[in-house]
mmCIF file of C-alpha atoms and ligand atoms in Angstrom:
data_model
loop_
_atom_site.group_PDB
_atom_site.id
_atom_site.type_symbol
_atom_site.label_atom_id
_atom_site.label_comp_id
_atom_site.label_asym_id
_atom_site.label_seq_id
_atom_site.Cartn_x
_atom_site.Cartn_y
_atom_site.Cartn_z
ATOM 1 C CA MET A 97 -4.330 12.481 18.413
ATOM 2 C CA LEU A 98 -4.540 8.905 16.886
ATOM 3 C CA LEU A 99 -3.353 8.954 13.290
ATOM 4 C CA PHE A 100 -5.708 6.534 11.432
ATOM 5 C CA THR A 101 -5.199 7.736 7.865
ATOM 6 C CA PRO A 102 -4.022 5.243 5.278
ATOM 7 C CA GLY A 103 -0.745 7.186 4.808
ATOM 8 C CA PRO A 104 0.938 8.678 6.475
ATOM 9 C CA THR A 105 0.785 6.030 9.180
ATOM 10 C CA PRO A 106 2.279 6.544 12.635
ATOM 11 C CA VAL A 107 5.974 6.022 12.958
ATOM 12 C CA PRO A 108 7.078 3.783 15.915
ATOM 13 C CA GLU A 109 8.967 5.567 18.676
ATOM 14 C CA SER A 110 12.001 3.091 18.161
ATOM 15 C CA VAL A 111 12.172 4.173 14.482
ATOM 16 C CA ARG A 112 11.863 7.897 15.309
ATOM 17 C CA LEU A 113 14.620 7.485 17.849
ATOM 18 C CA ALA A 114 16.928 5.594 15.385
ATOM 19 C CA MET A 115 16.460 8.600 12.880
ATOM 20 C CA ALA A 116 17.432 11.268 15.428
ATOM 21 C CA LYS A 117 21.167 9.887 15.636
ATOM 22 C CA PRO A 118 23.685 12.206 14.043
ATOM 23 C CA THR A 119 23.849 12.283 10.180
ATOM 24 C CA LEU A 120 26.339 9.933 8.410
ATOM 25 C CA HIS A 121 27.825 10.589 5.101
ATOM 26 C CA HIS A 122 26.405 8.294 2.464
ATOM 27 C CA ARG A 123 29.646 7.321 0.800
ATOM 28 C CA THR A 124 31.201 5.622 3.904
ATOM 29 C CA PRO A 125 31.608 1.983 4.801
ATOM 30 C CA GLU A 126 29.304 2.735 7.928
ATOM 31 C CA PHE A 127 26.497 3.782 5.705
ATOM 32 C CA GLU A 128 27.072 0.962 3.235
ATOM 33 C CA SER A 129 26.769 -1.644 5.985
ATOM 34 C CA ILE A 130 23.471 -0.086 6.983
ATOM 35 C CA PHE A 131 22.371 -0.148 3.344
ATOM 36 C CA ALA A 132 23.264 -3.652 2.802
ATOM 37 C CA LYS A 133 21.195 -4.723 5.898
ATOM 38 C CA ALA A 134 18.376 -2.537 4.495
ATOM 39 C CA ARG A 135 18.719 -4.409 1.230
ATOM 40 C CA THR A 136 18.761 -7.833 2.650
ATOM 41 C CA LYS A 137 15.797 -7.218 4.622
ATOM 42 C CA LEU A 138 13.842 -5.705 1.434
ATOM 43 C CA PHE A 139 14.774 -8.765 -0.557
ATOM 44 C CA GLU A 140 12.851 -10.875 2.069
ATOM 45 C CA LEU A 141 10.020 -8.422 2.066
ATOM 46 C CA MET A 142 9.453 -8.002 -1.545
ATOM 47 C CA ALA A 143 10.459 -11.492 -2.566
ATOM 48 C CA THR A 144 11.725 -10.348 -6.027
ATOM 49 C CA ASP A 145 14.939 -11.035 -7.852
ATOM 50 C CA GLU A 146 16.189 -7.432 -7.575
ATOM 51 C CA VAL A 147 15.334 -4.426 -5.455
ATOM 52 C CA VAL A 148 16.083 -0.751 -5.750
ATOM 53 C CA VAL A 149 15.350 2.221 -3.416
ATOM 54 C CA LEU A 150 14.596 5.612 -4.696
ATOM 55 C CA ALA A 151 14.604 8.914 -2.898
ATOM 56 C CA SER A 152 11.056 9.929 -3.828
ATOM 57 C CA SER A 153 7.505 9.654 -2.773
ATOM 58 C CA GLY A 154 5.815 6.529 -4.132
ATOM 59 C CA THR A 155 4.735 8.307 -7.406
ATOM 60 C CA GLY A 156 8.439 8.602 -8.307
ATOM 61 C CA ALA A 157 8.562 4.734 -8.324
ATOM 62 C CA MET A 158 5.472 4.474 -10.410
ATOM 63 C CA GLU A 159 6.981 6.951 -12.909
ATOM 64 C CA SER A 160 10.198 5.206 -13.124
ATOM 65 C CA ALA A 161 8.608 1.771 -13.375
ATOM 66 C CA VAL A 162 6.479 2.964 -16.403
ATOM 67 C CA THR A 163 9.276 4.991 -18.097
ATOM 68 C CA ASN A 164 11.832 2.071 -17.802
ATOM 69 C CA LEU A 165 9.638 -0.864 -18.372
ATOM 70 C CA CYS A 166 7.086 0.268 -20.856
ATOM 71 C CA HIS A 167 8.551 0.706 -24.368
ATOM 72 C CA LYS A 168 5.544 0.621 -26.588
ATOM 73 C CA LYS A 169 2.059 1.029 -25.055
ATOM 74 C CA LEU A 170 0.698 0.720 -21.424
ATOM 75 C CA LEU A 171 -2.396 -0.599 -20.234
ATOM 76 C CA ASN A 172 -3.490 0.902 -16.880
ATOM 77 C CA ILE A 173 -6.399 -0.119 -14.634
ATOM 78 C CA ASN A 174 -8.262 2.931 -13.535
ATOM 79 C CA SER A 175 -10.527 2.176 -10.563
ATOM 80 C CA GLY A 176 -9.356 5.346 -8.650
ATOM 81 C CA LYS A 177 -6.922 8.098 -8.390
ATOM 82 C CA PHE A 178 -3.873 5.949 -8.173
ATOM 83 C CA GLY A 179 -4.766 3.825 -11.079
ATOM 84 C CA GLN A 180 -5.538 6.801 -13.123
ATOM 85 C CA ARG A 181 -2.115 8.179 -12.140
ATOM 86 C CA PHE A 182 -0.378 5.478 -14.079
ATOM 87 C CA GLY A 183 -2.065 6.737 -17.225
ATOM 88 C CA LEU A 184 -1.222 10.361 -16.640
ATOM 89 C CA ILE A 185 2.452 9.359 -16.052
ATOM 90 C CA ALA A 186 2.388 7.639 -19.465
ATOM 91 C CA LYS A 187 0.673 10.581 -21.200
ATOM 92 C CA ALA A 188 3.127 13.039 -19.597
ATOM 93 C CA HIS A 189 6.122 11.031 -21.145
ATOM 94 C CA GLY A 190 4.369 10.708 -24.559
ATOM 95 C CA ILE A 191 4.012 6.941 -23.851
ATOM 96 C CA LYS A 192 0.844 5.342 -25.650
ATOM 97 C CA GLN A 193 -1.598 4.386 -23.215
ATOM 98 C CA CYS A 194 -5.054 2.939 -22.790
ATOM 99 C CA GLU A 195 -7.074 2.038 -19.782
ATOM 100 C CA ILE A 196 -9.940 0.053 -18.157
ATOM 101 C CA ILE A 197 -11.984 2.450 -16.166
ATOM 102 C CA HIS A 198 -14.314 1.430 -13.354
ATOM 103 C CA ASP A 199 -16.205 3.130 -10.453
ATOM 104 C CA TRP A 200 -13.929 3.364 -7.445
ATOM 105 C CA ASP A 201 -15.773 0.440 -5.635
ATOM 106 C CA THR A 202 -15.172 -2.009 -8.650
ATOM 107 C CA PRO A 203 -12.305 -4.230 -9.050
ATOM 108 C CA VAL A 204 -11.240 -5.188 -12.766
ATOM 109 C CA SER A 205 -11.465 -8.849 -13.719
ATOM 110 C CA VAL A 206 -8.930 -11.214 -15.341
ATOM 111 C CA ASP A 207 -11.461 -11.448 -18.444
ATOM 112 C CA GLU A 208 -11.525 -7.736 -18.935
ATOM 113 C CA VAL A 209 -7.762 -7.525 -19.038
ATOM 114 C CA MET A 210 -7.185 -10.356 -21.269
ATOM 115 C CA GLY A 211 -9.897 -9.020 -23.573
ATOM 116 C CA VAL A 212 -8.006 -5.729 -24.002
ATOM 117 C CA LEU A 213 -4.637 -7.562 -24.350
ATOM 118 C CA ASP A 214 -6.179 -9.827 -27.002
ATOM 119 C CA SER A 215 -7.366 -6.967 -29.144
ATOM 120 C CA ASP A 216 -4.234 -4.833 -28.967
ATOM 121 C CA ASN A 217 -0.832 -6.548 -29.564
ATOM 122 C CA GLU A 218 1.011 -3.160 -29.028
ATOM 123 C CA ILE A 219 0.591 -3.427 -25.290
ATOM 124 C CA ASP A 220 3.818 -4.322 -23.714
ATOM 125 C CA ALA A 221 3.071 -3.395 -19.965
ATOM 126 C CA VAL A 222 0.155 -3.426 -17.638
ATOM 127 C CA ALA A 223 0.058 -1.419 -14.533
ATOM 128 C CA ILE A 224 -2.364 -1.913 -11.624
ATOM 129 C CA GLN A 225 -2.757 -1.236 -7.940
ATOM 130 C CA ILE A 226 -2.839 -4.178 -5.677
ATOM 131 C CA SER A 227 -4.830 -2.186 -3.099
ATOM 132 C CA GLU A 228 -6.285 0.986 -4.808
ATOM 133 C CA SER A 229 -6.425 3.346 -1.894
ATOM 134 C CA ALA A 230 -8.928 5.782 -3.332
ATOM 135 C CA GLY A 231 -11.666 3.585 -2.333
ATOM 136 C CA GLY A 232 -9.875 0.933 -0.317
ATOM 137 C CA LEU A 233 -10.367 -1.638 -3.233
ATOM 138 C CA ARG A 234 -8.515 -4.828 -3.774
ATOM 139 C CA HIS A 235 -7.776 -5.906 -7.381
ATOM 140 C CA PRO A 236 -7.152 -9.596 -8.103
ATOM 141 C CA VAL A 237 -3.671 -8.873 -9.182
ATOM 142 C CA GLU A 238 -2.104 -12.175 -8.758
ATOM 143 C CA ASP A 239 -4.827 -13.886 -10.872
ATOM 144 C CA ILE A 240 -4.435 -11.217 -13.552
ATOM 145 C CA ALA A 241 -0.636 -11.507 -13.549
ATOM 146 C CA LYS A 242 -0.821 -15.229 -13.878
ATOM 147 C CA ALA A 243 -3.205 -15.067 -16.807
ATOM 148 C CA ILE A 244 -1.044 -12.613 -18.577
ATOM 149 C CA LYS A 245 2.234 -14.451 -18.133
ATOM 150 C CA ALA A 246 0.486 -17.725 -19.196
ATOM 151 C CA LYS A 247 -0.536 -16.114 -22.588
ATOM 152 C CA TYR A 248 1.845 -13.229 -23.185
ATOM 153 C CA PRO A 249 4.940 -13.888 -21.104
ATOM 154 C CA GLU A 250 6.681 -10.940 -22.672
ATOM 155 C CA ILE A 251 4.247 -8.431 -21.170
ATOM 156 C CA ILE A 252 5.664 -6.681 -18.074
ATOM 157 C CA VAL A 253 3.203 -6.581 -15.062
ATOM 158 C CA ILE A 254 3.737 -3.504 -12.858
ATOM 159 C CA ALA A 255 2.047 -3.868 -9.426
ATOM 160 C CA ASP A 256 1.572 -0.758 -7.235
ATOM 161 C CA GLY A 257 1.872 -2.348 -3.670
ATOM 162 C CA ILE A 258 2.136 0.981 -1.803
ATOM 163 C CA THR A 259 -0.705 0.009 0.403
ATOM 164 C CA ALA A 260 -0.243 -3.767 0.235
ATOM 165 C CA VAL A 261 3.391 -4.568 0.645
ATOM 166 C CA GLY A 262 3.783 -4.902 4.393
ATOM 167 C CA VAL A 263 0.071 -5.536 4.736
ATOM 168 C CA GLU A 264 -0.171 -9.054 3.315
ATOM 169 C CA ARG A 265 2.260 -11.449 1.655
ATOM 170 C CA ILE A 266 2.127 -10.809 -2.113
ATOM 171 C CA ASP A 267 2.626 -13.653 -4.505
ATOM 172 C CA THR A 268 5.337 -12.128 -6.770
ATOM 173 C CA THR A 269 5.668 -15.218 -9.131
ATOM 174 C CA ASN A 270 4.149 -13.437 -12.137
ATOM 175 C CA ILE A 271 4.833 -9.803 -11.045
ATOM 176 C CA ASP A 272 7.791 -7.888 -12.736
ATOM 177 C CA ALA A 273 7.740 -4.633 -10.695
ATOM 178 C CA LEU A 274 6.307 -4.399 -7.289
ATOM 179 C CA ILE A 275 6.108 -0.867 -5.772
ATOM 180 C CA ALA A 276 6.292 0.163 -2.225
ATOM 181 C CA GLY A 277 6.361 3.421 -0.296
ATOM 182 C CA SER A 278 7.728 4.591 2.949
ATOM 183 C CA GLN A 279 4.856 6.427 4.439
ATOM 184 C CA LYS A 280 2.157 3.744 4.129
ATOM 185 C CA ALA A 281 2.619 0.099 5.478
ATOM 186 C CA LEU A 282 6.379 0.726 6.136
ATOM 187 C CA MET A 283 5.598 3.022 9.036
ATOM 188 C CA LEU A 284 8.177 5.702 7.917
ATOM 189 C CA PRO A 285 8.044 9.393 7.115
ATOM 190 C CA PRO A 286 7.429 10.138 3.320
ATOM 191 C CA GLY A 287 10.270 10.342 0.960
ATOM 192 C CA LEU A 288 11.488 6.693 0.313
ATOM 193 C CA ALA A 289 10.127 4.373 -2.588
ATOM 194 C CA ILE A 290 11.150 0.767 -3.324
ATOM 195 C CA ILE A 291 10.744 -1.178 -6.570
ATOM 196 C CA GLY A 292 11.225 -4.898 -6.548
ATOM 197 C CA LEU A 293 11.929 -6.424 -10.053
ATOM 198 C CA SER A 294 11.959 -9.706 -11.713
ATOM 199 C CA THR A 295 14.955 -10.798 -13.718
ATOM 200 C CA GLN A 296 12.676 -10.182 -16.758
ATOM 201 C CA ALA A 297 12.288 -6.703 -15.750
ATOM 202 C CA VAL A 298 15.977 -6.214 -15.166
ATOM 203 C CA ASP A 299 16.712 -7.504 -18.665
ATOM 204 C CA LYS A 300 14.070 -5.189 -20.265
ATOM 205 C CA ILE A 301 15.395 -2.224 -18.513
ATOM 206 C CA GLY A 302 18.746 -2.697 -20.191
ATOM 207 C CA GLU A 303 20.522 0.746 -20.199
ATOM 208 C CA GLY A 304 17.451 2.351 -18.551
ATOM 209 C CA ASN A 305 15.619 5.341 -19.457
ATOM 210 C CA GLY A 306 15.662 8.938 -18.152
ATOM 211 C CA TYR A 307 18.262 10.407 -15.676
ATOM 212 C CA TYR A 308 17.362 10.538 -11.997
ATOM 213 C CA PHE A 309 14.691 7.759 -12.390
ATOM 214 C CA ASN A 310 16.951 5.572 -14.613
ATOM 215 C CA LEU A 311 16.690 2.298 -12.978
ATOM 216 C CA ALA A 312 19.750 0.769 -14.721
ATOM 217 C CA SER A 313 21.989 3.273 -12.978
ATOM 218 C CA GLU A 314 20.267 2.491 -9.611
ATOM 219 C CA ILE A 315 20.615 -1.361 -10.032
ATOM 220 C CA LYS A 316 24.189 -1.056 -10.910
ATOM 221 C CA LYS A 317 25.035 1.101 -7.863
ATOM 222 C CA GLN A 318 22.677 -0.609 -5.259
ATOM 223 C CA ARG A 319 24.180 -4.029 -6.100
ATOM 224 C CA GLN A 320 27.288 -2.366 -4.600
ATOM 225 C CA ASN A 321 25.349 -1.334 -1.552
ATOM 226 C CA THR A 322 25.422 2.467 -2.577
ATOM 227 C CA THR A 323 23.109 4.677 -4.537
ATOM 228 C CA ALA A 324 23.558 6.567 -7.885
ATOM 229 C CA TYR A 325 22.640 9.897 -6.139
ATOM 230 C CA THR A 326 22.763 11.042 -2.373
ATOM 231 C CA ALA A 327 21.002 8.259 -0.588
ATOM 232 C CA PRO A 328 18.113 9.165 1.842
ATOM 233 C CA THR A 329 20.285 8.078 4.730
ATOM 234 C CA THR A 330 17.888 8.939 7.444
ATOM 235 C CA LEU A 331 15.006 6.970 5.910
ATOM 236 C CA ILE A 332 17.331 4.001 5.273
ATOM 237 C CA ILE A 333 18.424 3.995 8.882
ATOM 238 C CA GLY A 334 14.698 4.294 9.781
ATOM 239 C CA LEU A 335 13.818 1.379 7.509
ATOM 240 C CA VAL A 336 16.255 -0.909 9.220
ATOM 241 C CA ALA A 337 14.600 0.087 12.581
ATOM 242 C CA VAL A 338 11.202 -0.609 11.045
ATOM 243 C CA PHE A 339 12.370 -4.239 10.385
ATOM 244 C CA GLU A 340 13.651 -4.361 13.989
ATOM 245 C CA ALA A 341 10.411 -3.219 15.293
ATOM 246 C CA ILE A 342 8.491 -5.671 13.259
ATOM 247 C CA GLU A 343 10.758 -8.647 14.615
ATOM 248 C CA ALA A 344 10.470 -7.234 18.231
ATOM 249 C CA LYS A 345 6.488 -7.494 17.671
ATOM 250 C CA GLY A 346 6.748 -11.262 16.511
ATOM 251 C CA GLY A 347 7.850 -10.981 13.017
ATOM 252 C CA ILE A 348 6.344 -10.245 9.667
ATOM 253 C CA ALA A 349 4.101 -13.256 9.504
ATOM 254 C CA LYS A 350 2.375 -12.207 12.749
ATOM 255 C CA LEU A 351 2.024 -8.630 11.442
ATOM 256 C CA TYR A 352 0.352 -10.003 8.274
ATOM 257 C CA CYS A 353 -2.022 -11.993 10.452
ATOM 258 C CA ASP A 354 -2.720 -9.421 12.946
ATOM 259 C CA THR A 355 -3.564 -7.005 10.093
ATOM 260 C CA ALA A 356 -5.975 -9.425 8.382
ATOM 261 C CA ARG A 357 -7.720 -9.886 11.859
ATOM 262 C CA ARG A 358 -7.805 -6.160 12.483
ATOM 263 C CA SER A 359 -9.243 -5.265 9.185
ATOM 264 C CA LYS A 360 -11.902 -7.913 9.232
ATOM 265 C CA ALA A 361 -12.993 -7.103 12.862
ATOM 266 C CA THR A 362 -13.295 -3.443 11.937
ATOM 267 C CA ARG A 363 -15.486 -4.127 8.891
ATOM 268 C CA PHE A 364 -17.620 -6.544 10.747
ATOM 269 C CA ALA A 365 -18.005 -4.126 13.806
ATOM 270 C CA LEU A 366 -19.024 -1.097 11.602
ATOM 271 C CA GLU A 367 -21.427 -3.250 9.367
ATOM 272 C CA ALA A 368 -22.987 -4.477 12.661
ATOM 273 C CA ILE A 369 -23.944 -0.909 13.457
ATOM 274 C CA GLY A 370 -25.596 -0.409 10.082
ATOM 275 C CA LEU A 371 -22.622 1.183 8.221
ATOM 276 C CA HIS A 372 -21.836 0.160 4.642
ATOM 277 C CA SER A 373 -18.261 -0.927 3.410
ATOM 278 C CA TYR A 374 -17.769 0.872 0.192
ATOM 279 C CA PRO A 375 -15.442 -1.382 -2.029
ATOM 280 C CA LYS A 376 -16.888 -4.587 -3.531
ATOM 281 C CA THR A 377 -13.711 -6.275 -2.764
ATOM 282 C CA PRO A 378 -12.181 -4.643 0.322
ATOM 283 C CA ALA A 379 -8.312 -4.354 0.660
ATOM 284 C CA ARG A 380 -6.871 -5.230 4.035
ATOM 285 C CA SER A 381 -5.087 -1.898 4.200
ATOM 286 C CA MET A 382 -8.060 0.107 5.113
ATOM 287 C CA THR A 383 -11.745 -0.056 5.975
ATOM 288 C CA THR A 384 -13.570 2.396 3.690
ATOM 289 C CA ILE A 385 -17.221 3.334 4.576
ATOM 290 C CA ASP A 386 -19.568 5.370 2.496
ATOM 291 C CA ASP A 387 -21.986 7.349 4.331
ATOM 292 C CA VAL A 388 -24.274 10.443 3.991
ATOM 293 C CA ASP A 389 -22.651 11.658 7.363
ATOM 294 C CA ALA A 390 -19.068 10.799 6.413
ATOM 295 C CA ASN A 391 -17.800 14.350 6.913
ATOM 296 C CA GLU A 392 -19.654 14.757 10.218
ATOM 297 C CA ILE A 393 -18.488 11.487 11.565
ATOM 298 C CA ARG A 394 -14.853 12.387 10.611
ATOM 299 C CA ASN A 395 -15.259 15.764 12.348
ATOM 300 C CA LEU A 396 -16.627 14.182 15.516
ATOM 301 C CA LEU A 397 -13.877 11.549 15.576
ATOM 302 C CA LYS A 398 -11.322 14.278 15.639
ATOM 303 C CA SER A 399 -13.068 16.768 17.969
ATOM 304 C CA ASP A 400 -14.539 14.308 20.446
ATOM 305 C CA PHE A 401 -12.368 11.214 20.329
ATOM 306 C CA GLY A 402 -8.931 12.430 19.126
ATOM 307 C CA VAL A 403 -8.948 10.128 16.086
ATOM 308 C CA ASN A 404 -7.789 11.299 12.725
ATOM 309 C CA VAL A 405 -9.174 9.226 9.738
ATOM 310 C CA ALA A 406 -9.222 10.119 5.983
ATOM 311 C CA GLY A 407 -11.970 11.247 3.837
ATOM 312 C CA GLY A 408 -12.407 10.782 0.218
ATOM 313 C CA GLN A 409 -10.915 12.674 -2.783
ATOM 314 C CA ASP A 410 -12.629 14.163 -6.061
ATOM 315 C CA HIS A 411 -16.117 12.832 -6.480
ATOM 316 C CA LEU A 412 -15.989 10.826 -3.159
ATOM 317 C CA LYS A 413 -15.044 13.965 -1.159
ATOM 318 C CA GLY A 414 -17.448 14.184 1.824
ATOM 319 C CA LYS A 415 -18.986 10.738 0.777
ATOM 320 C CA ILE A 416 -16.784 8.209 2.416
ATOM 321 C CA PHE A 417 -14.128 7.905 5.270
ATOM 322 C CA ARG A 418 -11.110 5.626 5.469
ATOM 323 C CA ILE A 419 -9.642 3.933 8.491
ATOM 324 C CA ASN A 420 -6.034 2.662 8.312
ATOM 325 C CA HIS A 421 -5.002 -0.755 9.151
ATOM 326 C CA MET A 422 -1.376 -0.584 8.002
ATOM 327 C CA GLY A 423 1.550 -0.809 10.474
ATOM 328 C CA LEU A 424 1.786 -1.997 14.009
ATOM 329 C CA ILE A 425 -1.387 -1.023 15.540
ATOM 330 C CA GLU A 426 -2.506 -1.879 19.112
ATOM 331 C CA ALA A 427 -5.821 -3.726 19.350
ATOM 332 C CA TYR A 428 -6.986 -1.359 22.028
ATOM 333 C CA GLU A 429 -6.438 1.675 19.611
ATOM 334 C CA MET A 430 -8.536 0.066 16.842
ATOM 335 C CA ASN A 431 -11.345 -1.000 19.270
ATOM 336 C CA TRP A 432 -11.443 2.719 20.589
ATOM 337 C CA VAL A 433 -12.083 3.865 17.050
ATOM 338 C CA VAL A 434 -15.014 1.550 16.265
ATOM 339 C CA ASN A 435 -16.577 2.256 19.716
ATOM 340 C CA ALA A 436 -16.104 5.944 19.020
ATOM 341 C CA ILE A 437 -17.982 5.723 15.717
ATOM 342 C CA GLU A 438 -20.850 3.882 17.442
ATOM 343 C CA LEU A 439 -21.169 6.788 20.050
ATOM 344 C CA ILE A 440 -21.092 9.219 17.043
ATOM 345 C CA LEU A 441 -24.024 7.466 15.514
ATOM 346 C CA ALA A 442 -25.835 7.782 18.705
ATOM 347 C CA LYS A 443 -25.121 11.364 18.917
ATOM 348 C CA LEU A 444 -26.279 12.018 15.373
ATOM 349 C CA GLY A 445 -29.640 10.160 16.457
ATOM 350 C CA ARG A 446 -29.090 7.260 14.082
ATOM 351 C CA ARG A 447 -29.235 4.449 16.487
ATOM 352 C CA PRO A 448 -29.054 4.080 20.369
ATOM 353 C CA TYR A 449 -25.726 3.239 21.937
ATOM 354 C CA ASP A 450 -25.367 -0.353 23.078
ATOM 355 C CA GLY A 451 -21.758 -1.210 22.653
ATOM 356 C CA THR A 452 -22.278 -3.609 19.564
ATOM 357 C CA ALA A 453 -19.290 -2.354 17.528
ATOM 358 C CA SER A 454 -16.923 -2.984 20.398
ATOM 359 C CA ARG A 455 -18.239 -6.254 21.125
ATOM 360 C CA ILE A 456 -18.432 -7.537 17.549
ATOM 361 C CA TRP A 457 -14.823 -6.183 17.126
ATOM 362 C CA ASN A 458 -13.525 -7.966 20.142
ATOM 363 C CA GLU A 459 -15.242 -11.216 19.218
ATOM 364 C CA THR A 460 -13.969 -11.136 15.694
ATOM 365 C CA TYR A 461 -10.536 -10.138 16.449
ATOM 366 C CA PHE A 462 -9.864 -12.546 19.447
ATOM 367 C CA VAL A 463 -12.279 -15.309 18.307
ATOM 368 C CA SER A 464 -9.383 -17.315 16.886
ATOM 369 C CA MET A 465 -7.450 -16.945 20.019
ATOM 370 C CA LEU A 466 -10.497 -17.964 22.144
ATOM 371 C CA SER A 467 -11.080 -21.051 20.190
ATOM 372 C CA LYS A 468 -7.317 -21.956 20.499
ATOM 373 C CA VAL A 469 -7.656 -21.641 24.130
ATOM 374 C CA ALA A 470 -10.863 -23.807 24.263
ATOM 375 C CA GLU A 471 -9.023 -26.625 22.168
HETATM 376 C C1 LIG B 718 -0.027 6.824 -1.606
HETATM 377 C C2 LIG B 718 -0.200 6.021 -2.784
HETATM 378 C C3 LIG B 718 0.750 6.311 -3.935
HETATM 379 C C4 LIG B 718 1.793 7.187 -3.974
HETATM 380 O O1 LIG B 718 1.701 8.453 -3.394
HETATM 381 P P1 LIG B 718 2.871 9.443 -2.959
HETATM 382 O O2 LIG B 718 1.966 10.359 -2.535
HETATM 383 O O3 LIG B 718 3.460 9.786 -4.302
HETATM 384 O O4 LIG B 718 3.683 8.660 -1.957
HETATM 385 C C5 LIG B 718 0.631 5.379 -5.065
HETATM 386 N N1 LIG B 718 -0.317 4.363 -4.926
HETATM 387 C C6 LIG B 718 -1.217 4.187 -4.085
HETATM 388 C C7 LIG B 718 -2.058 2.940 -4.120
HETATM 389 C C8 LIG B 718 -1.084 4.885 -2.824
HETATM 390 O O5 LIG B 718 -1.847 4.605 -1.812
#
């Protein structure tokens, strides 16, 4: 079965094998040197002034970012389940909160965010998804962060990059907290979350807040290549192996480039056979299609073609399907998926099969290479 869900994503074999080695104790020089290596690589990936890892799923990092960095009132952008979650976290901790709500296919604009900030001077942190996985939507986070910092430099910008870090290069110039999670673009099993922090964020954290998710205690320990509590040793070992796997396949810049091409080729191929891309501004992490036959297509992909794609949640249940682009994915696997979808549309009597999806996919994906050869 090909796993094409936007999290969890497939774990490369070299990474699985690295994690199968005998367990290490976490308070040893051996583990500390592995941790130091992971930390160096994370600084490169996140491009932030500080980095901490947490033994939790991505939501733990969202929660710790809010509780440590929002001292007065949070503005969260709710264009889907994950954006909504930031607001629920604030409420659960008794933190004041307001939100901008949109349909799950609609990104927030710079003007909307600035409008709310202009009218409410209590807000000291803004939380937003870079890629909102509920509908495969890309928010203009970099532009929003830039506008916020230009006018209200003291406001902290929290960016959930769980389906964006490792997918594309993120400009962190105006971002104070950038969140990543192991089971999405980092190709690891679930259980590790990462937060990249600006110096401004580290200063604001001060003594930190909470106990397990107190970022001040983690920053202090992790600067010494250890963790405040038992480190998720296996996942850290796996993370180092992930960076090696990316290097072996040509490096992170190539991964970003291949992901962009794969994402575009998939959307073009599916649009060419009459399907509709759901989000108004698609994220590169996944292709999201809204369709009356979404459930049927998902079921047939699984039963007839051995492909597992994700459906929708809440009101989008049965109405969309989401195809993952995160990680090191082979072109032939992706091509198999779009071709399978075209065969399914023929089976459902929607259009005769003529190989359009596969052809458009190949033309789009390889076109830059073809033109290079021709030059
Ligand atoms: C998956 C995901 C999360 C975190 O989910 P966990 O299940 O806690 O790992 C947060 N934000 C986005 C955008 C996600 O895709």
